[in-house]
Short mmCIF file of C-alpha atoms in Angstrom, two decimals:
data_model
loop_
_atom_site.label_atom_id
_atom_site.label_comp_id
_atom_site.label_asym_id
_atom_site.label_seq_id
_atom_site.Cartn_x
_atom_site.Cartn_y
_atom_site.Cartn_z
CA UNK A 144 96.15 50.69 107.86
CA UNK A 145 95.71 53.52 109.90
CA UNK A 146 99.52 53.09 110.97
CA UNK A 147 100.34 53.55 107.56
CA UNK A 148 98.52 56.93 106.90
CA UNK A 149 99.72 58.11 110.70
CA UNK A 150 103.52 57.34 109.80
CA UNK A 151 102.81 58.66 106.40
CA UNK A 152 101.37 62.14 107.47
CA UNK A 153 104.18 62.11 110.34
CA UNK A 154 106.96 61.42 107.80
CA UNK A 155 105.08 64.13 105.07
CA UNK A 156 105.39 67.09 108.02
CA UNK A 157 109.05 65.87 109.31
CA UNK A 158 109.97 66.29 105.47
CA UNK A 159 108.00 69.87 104.76
CA UNK A 160 109.79 71.03 108.18
CA UNK A 161 113.24 70.08 107.06
CA UNK A 162 112.48 71.54 103.58
CA UNK A 163 111.49 74.77 105.25
CA UNK A 164 114.53 74.86 107.34
CA UNK A 165 116.98 74.00 104.57
CA UNK A 166 115.13 76.83 102.46
CA UNK A 167 116.14 79.66 105.13
CA UNK A 168 119.54 78.18 105.20
CA UNK A 169 120.29 78.47 101.49
CA UNK A 170 118.87 81.92 101.62
CA UNK A 171 120.97 83.08 104.12
CA UNK A 172 124.12 81.74 102.40
CA UNK A 173 123.09 83.31 99.26
CA UNK A 174 122.14 86.69 101.13
CA UNK A 175 125.54 86.55 102.90
CA UNK A 176 127.16 85.63 99.67
CA UNK A 177 125.73 88.75 97.73
CA UNK A 178 126.77 91.14 100.58
CA UNK A 179 130.35 90.08 100.37
CA UNK A 180 130.41 89.94 96.63
CA UNK A 181 132.56 93.25 96.05
CA UNK A 182 135.39 92.29 98.36
CA UNK A 183 135.51 88.57 96.91
CA UNK A 184 135.59 90.24 93.31
CA UNK A 185 138.48 92.65 94.34
CA UNK A 186 140.41 89.43 96.08
CA UNK A 187 140.42 88.00 93.03
CA UNK A 188 141.57 91.22 90.74
CA UNK A 189 144.27 91.24 93.49
CA UNK A 190 145.66 87.95 93.24
CA UNK A 191 145.65 88.37 89.15
CA UNK A 192 147.62 91.78 89.74
CA UNK A 193 149.85 89.69 91.92
CA UNK A 194 150.16 87.31 89.15
CA UNK A 195 151.07 90.08 86.75
CA UNK A 196 153.64 91.92 88.85
CA UNK A 197 155.96 88.75 89.16
CA UNK A 198 156.25 89.03 85.29
CA UNK A 199 156.87 92.89 84.66
CA UNK A 200 157.60 95.53 86.86
CA UNK A 201 155.18 98.81 86.98
CA UNK A 202 154.69 101.69 89.10
CA UNK A 203 151.11 101.93 88.16
CA UNK A 204 150.44 98.25 88.73
CA UNK A 205 151.85 98.60 92.38
CA UNK A 206 149.92 101.72 93.12
CA UNK A 207 146.54 99.51 92.08
CA UNK A 208 148.22 96.66 94.29
CA UNK A 209 148.35 98.85 97.33
CA UNK A 210 144.75 100.17 96.83
CA UNK A 211 143.27 96.76 96.50
CA UNK A 212 145.00 95.85 99.64
CA UNK A 213 144.05 98.62 101.49
CA UNK A 214 140.29 98.14 100.59
CA UNK A 215 140.67 94.44 101.57
CA UNK A 216 142.22 95.42 104.79
CA UNK A 217 139.74 97.68 105.62
CA UNK A 218 141.79 100.70 105.41
CA UNK A 219 139.32 102.32 102.96
CA UNK A 220 135.67 101.79 102.82
CA UNK A 221 135.27 102.17 99.08
CA UNK A 222 136.76 100.06 96.24
CA UNK A 223 139.30 101.24 94.08
CA UNK A 224 137.16 101.56 90.92
CA UNK A 225 138.06 104.43 89.45
CA UNK A 226 142.12 103.32 89.65
CA UNK A 227 140.87 99.70 87.94
CA UNK A 228 139.22 101.69 85.27
CA UNK A 229 141.96 104.10 84.57
CA UNK A 230 144.43 100.95 84.60
CA UNK A 231 142.29 99.06 82.47
CA UNK A 232 142.55 101.55 79.82
CA UNK A 233 146.07 102.10 80.23
CA UNK A 234 148.46 100.53 77.34
CA UNK A 235 150.30 99.00 80.03
CA UNK A 236 147.75 96.37 80.95
CA UNK A 237 148.10 92.85 79.44
CA UNK A 238 145.01 91.29 77.58
CA UNK A 239 144.72 88.55 80.22
CA UNK A 240 144.78 91.27 83.25
CA UNK A 241 142.42 93.25 81.38
CA UNK A 242 140.01 90.21 80.85
CA UNK A 243 139.91 89.86 84.76
CA UNK A 244 139.48 93.59 85.38
CA UNK A 245 136.64 93.95 83.08
CA UNK A 246 134.65 90.93 84.16
CA UNK A 247 135.28 92.00 87.76
CA UNK A 248 133.67 95.57 87.27
CA UNK A 249 131.19 94.12 84.95
CA UNK A 250 130.11 91.84 88.01
CA UNK A 251 130.14 94.62 90.51
CA UNK A 252 128.23 96.68 88.06
CA UNK A 253 125.60 94.43 87.92
CA UNK A 254 125.33 93.91 91.52
CA UNK A 255 124.79 97.72 91.93
CA UNK A 256 121.98 97.84 89.07
CA UNK A 257 119.97 95.44 91.12
CA UNK A 258 119.70 97.34 94.05
#
């Protein structure tokens, strides 16, 4: 009977230790994701802009793509949020791209309000 309780306590201790390790692993992963959220969102917006560029040739869209690319390749330190807002309110922006840009900006704004 003592063997059972000894093995049981060892297993509980082992599972507790593994659970704590897993908790810290997930916490680090979430923290890393939150730190890199803005470049990730800007990458999604850039992909959507490139898809839109294949359909229509626009100089405003070209400058937006260049600004996003410069930000993602660390040529500039700040994301081109004012340029995104300007293009979002432009009449040349398609409804699909408006949805993508708007949701991306809301995600970034939510992240800024939490800090």
